[in-house]
Short mmCIF file of N, CA and C in Angstrom, two decimals:
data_model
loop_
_atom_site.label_atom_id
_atom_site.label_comp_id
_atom_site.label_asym_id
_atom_site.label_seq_id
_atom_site.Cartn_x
_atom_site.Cartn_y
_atom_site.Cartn_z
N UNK A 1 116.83 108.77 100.14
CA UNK A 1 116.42 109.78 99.19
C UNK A 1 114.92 109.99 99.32
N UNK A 2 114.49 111.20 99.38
CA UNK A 2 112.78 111.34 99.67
C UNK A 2 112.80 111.99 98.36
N UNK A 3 111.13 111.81 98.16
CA UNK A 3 110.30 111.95 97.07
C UNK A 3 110.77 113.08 96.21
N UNK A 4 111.06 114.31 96.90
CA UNK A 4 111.15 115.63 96.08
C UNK A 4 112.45 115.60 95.56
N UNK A 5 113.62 114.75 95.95
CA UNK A 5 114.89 114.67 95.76
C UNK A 5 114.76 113.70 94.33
N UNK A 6 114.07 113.11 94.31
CA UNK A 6 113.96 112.12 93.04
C UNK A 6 113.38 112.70 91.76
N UNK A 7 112.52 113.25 91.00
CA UNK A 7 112.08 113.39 90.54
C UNK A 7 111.10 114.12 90.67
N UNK A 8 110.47 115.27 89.19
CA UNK A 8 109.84 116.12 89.91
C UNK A 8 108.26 115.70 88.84
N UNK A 9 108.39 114.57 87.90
CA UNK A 9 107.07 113.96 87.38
C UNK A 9 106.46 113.08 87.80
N UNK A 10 104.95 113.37 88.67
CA UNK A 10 104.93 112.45 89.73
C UNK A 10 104.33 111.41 89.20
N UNK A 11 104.26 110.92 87.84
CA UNK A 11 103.40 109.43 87.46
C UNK A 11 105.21 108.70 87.21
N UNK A 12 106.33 109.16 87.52
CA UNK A 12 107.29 108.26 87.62
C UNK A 12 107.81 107.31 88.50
N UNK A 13 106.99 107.53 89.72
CA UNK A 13 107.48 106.90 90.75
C UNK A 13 106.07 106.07 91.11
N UNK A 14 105.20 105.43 90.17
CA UNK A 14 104.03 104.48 89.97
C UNK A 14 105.32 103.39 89.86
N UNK A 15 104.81 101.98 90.71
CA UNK A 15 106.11 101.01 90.38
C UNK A 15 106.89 100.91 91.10
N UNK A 16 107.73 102.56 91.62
CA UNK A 16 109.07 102.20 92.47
C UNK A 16 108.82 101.54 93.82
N UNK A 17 109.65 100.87 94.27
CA UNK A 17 109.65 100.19 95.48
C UNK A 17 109.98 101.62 96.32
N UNK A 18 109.82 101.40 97.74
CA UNK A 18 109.79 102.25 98.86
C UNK A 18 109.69 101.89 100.14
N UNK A 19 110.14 102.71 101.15
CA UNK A 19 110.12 102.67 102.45
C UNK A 19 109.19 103.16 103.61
N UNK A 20 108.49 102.96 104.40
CA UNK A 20 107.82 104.31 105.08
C UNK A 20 108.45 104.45 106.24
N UNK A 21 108.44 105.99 106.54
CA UNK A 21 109.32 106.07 107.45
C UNK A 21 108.88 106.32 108.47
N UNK A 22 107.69 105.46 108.89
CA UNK A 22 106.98 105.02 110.41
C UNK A 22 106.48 104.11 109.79
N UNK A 23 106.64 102.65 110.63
CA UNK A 23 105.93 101.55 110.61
C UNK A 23 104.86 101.43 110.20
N UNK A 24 104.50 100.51 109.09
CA UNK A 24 102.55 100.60 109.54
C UNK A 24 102.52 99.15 109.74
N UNK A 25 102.24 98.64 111.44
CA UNK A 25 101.95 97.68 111.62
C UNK A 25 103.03 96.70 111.80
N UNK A 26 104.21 96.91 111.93
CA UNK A 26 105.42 96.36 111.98
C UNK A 26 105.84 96.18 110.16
N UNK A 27 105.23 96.70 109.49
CA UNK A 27 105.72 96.44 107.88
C UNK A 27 106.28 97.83 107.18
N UNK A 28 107.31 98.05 107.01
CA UNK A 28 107.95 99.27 106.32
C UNK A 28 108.17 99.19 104.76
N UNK A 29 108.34 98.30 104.45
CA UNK A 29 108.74 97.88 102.83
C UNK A 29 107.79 98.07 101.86
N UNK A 30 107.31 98.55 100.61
CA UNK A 30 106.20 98.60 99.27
C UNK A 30 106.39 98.90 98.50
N UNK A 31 106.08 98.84 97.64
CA UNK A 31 105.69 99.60 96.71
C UNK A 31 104.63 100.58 95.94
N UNK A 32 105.00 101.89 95.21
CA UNK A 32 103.88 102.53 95.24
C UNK A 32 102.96 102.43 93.82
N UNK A 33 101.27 102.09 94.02
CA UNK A 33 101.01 101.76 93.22
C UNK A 33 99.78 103.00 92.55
N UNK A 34 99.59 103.80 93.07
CA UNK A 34 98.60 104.89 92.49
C UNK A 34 99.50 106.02 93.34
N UNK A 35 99.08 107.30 92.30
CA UNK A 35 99.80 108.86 92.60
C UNK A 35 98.55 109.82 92.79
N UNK A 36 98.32 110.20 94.02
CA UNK A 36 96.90 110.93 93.55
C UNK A 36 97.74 112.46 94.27
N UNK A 37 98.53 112.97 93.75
CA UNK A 37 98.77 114.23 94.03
C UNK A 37 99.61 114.66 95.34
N UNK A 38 98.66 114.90 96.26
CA UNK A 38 99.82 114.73 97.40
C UNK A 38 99.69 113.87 98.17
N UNK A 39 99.30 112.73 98.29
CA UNK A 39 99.29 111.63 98.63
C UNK A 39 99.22 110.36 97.72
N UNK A 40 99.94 109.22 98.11
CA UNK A 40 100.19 107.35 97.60
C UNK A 40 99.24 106.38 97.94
N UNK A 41 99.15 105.66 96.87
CA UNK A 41 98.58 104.79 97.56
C UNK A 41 99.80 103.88 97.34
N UNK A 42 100.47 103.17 98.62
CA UNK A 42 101.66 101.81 98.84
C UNK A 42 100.91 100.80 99.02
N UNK A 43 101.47 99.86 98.42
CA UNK A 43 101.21 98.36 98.38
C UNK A 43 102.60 97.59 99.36
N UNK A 44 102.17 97.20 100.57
CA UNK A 44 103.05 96.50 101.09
C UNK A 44 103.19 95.34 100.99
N UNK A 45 104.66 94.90 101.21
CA UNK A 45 104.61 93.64 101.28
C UNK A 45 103.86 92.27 101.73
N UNK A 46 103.22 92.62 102.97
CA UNK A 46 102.00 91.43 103.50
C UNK A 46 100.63 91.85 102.64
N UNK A 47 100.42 93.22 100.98
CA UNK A 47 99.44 93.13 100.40
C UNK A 47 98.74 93.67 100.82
N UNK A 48 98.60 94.48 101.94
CA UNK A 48 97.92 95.59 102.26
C UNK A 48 98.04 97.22 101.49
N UNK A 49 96.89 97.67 100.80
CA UNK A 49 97.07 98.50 100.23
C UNK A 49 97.08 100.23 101.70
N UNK A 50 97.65 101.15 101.52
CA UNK A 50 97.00 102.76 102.38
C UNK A 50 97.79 103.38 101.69
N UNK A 51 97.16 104.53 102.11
CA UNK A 51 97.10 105.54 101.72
C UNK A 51 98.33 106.79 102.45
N UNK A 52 99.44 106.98 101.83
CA UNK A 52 100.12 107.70 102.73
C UNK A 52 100.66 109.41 101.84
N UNK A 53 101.12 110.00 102.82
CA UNK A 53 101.45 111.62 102.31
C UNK A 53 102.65 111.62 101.50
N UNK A 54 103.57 111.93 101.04
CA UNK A 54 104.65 112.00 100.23
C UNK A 54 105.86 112.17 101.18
N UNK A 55 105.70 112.72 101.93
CA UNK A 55 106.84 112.73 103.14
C UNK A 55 106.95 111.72 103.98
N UNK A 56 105.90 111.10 103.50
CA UNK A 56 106.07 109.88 104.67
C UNK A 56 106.38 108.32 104.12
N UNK A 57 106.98 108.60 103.26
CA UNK A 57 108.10 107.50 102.52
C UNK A 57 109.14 107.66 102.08
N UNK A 58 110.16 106.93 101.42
CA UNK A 58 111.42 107.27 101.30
C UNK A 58 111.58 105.93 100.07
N UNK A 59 112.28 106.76 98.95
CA UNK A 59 111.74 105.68 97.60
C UNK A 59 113.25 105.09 97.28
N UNK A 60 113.04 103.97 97.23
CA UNK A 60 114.62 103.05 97.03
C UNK A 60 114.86 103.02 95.72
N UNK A 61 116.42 103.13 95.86
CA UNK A 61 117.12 103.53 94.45
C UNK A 61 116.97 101.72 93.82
#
């Protein structure tokens, strides 16, 4: 399910866990922890925070 399919209030998906759907660094798994409009900031699992576009994750139910 991608971003626009979920919900259309974007301080709801602060929290949800997620996918990216290109590697960063061999780590795909996060969660997203700031909404700045059209771009995330994800928190991955090894704790690395970036910065990614909205299309370029995929948010787990």
């Amino acid at each position: 399910m991608y971003y626009d399919d979920l919900c259309e209030n974007t301080s709801e998906i602060v929290g949800c866990f997620c996918t990216l759907v290109l590697a960063y660094k061999g780590h795909r798994e996060g969660r997203v922890v700031q909404d700045y409009g059209t771009s995330l900031i994800v928190e991955l699992t090894n704790g690395k925070e970036i910065e990614v576009f909205r299309d370029e994750i995929i948010l787990d139910n």
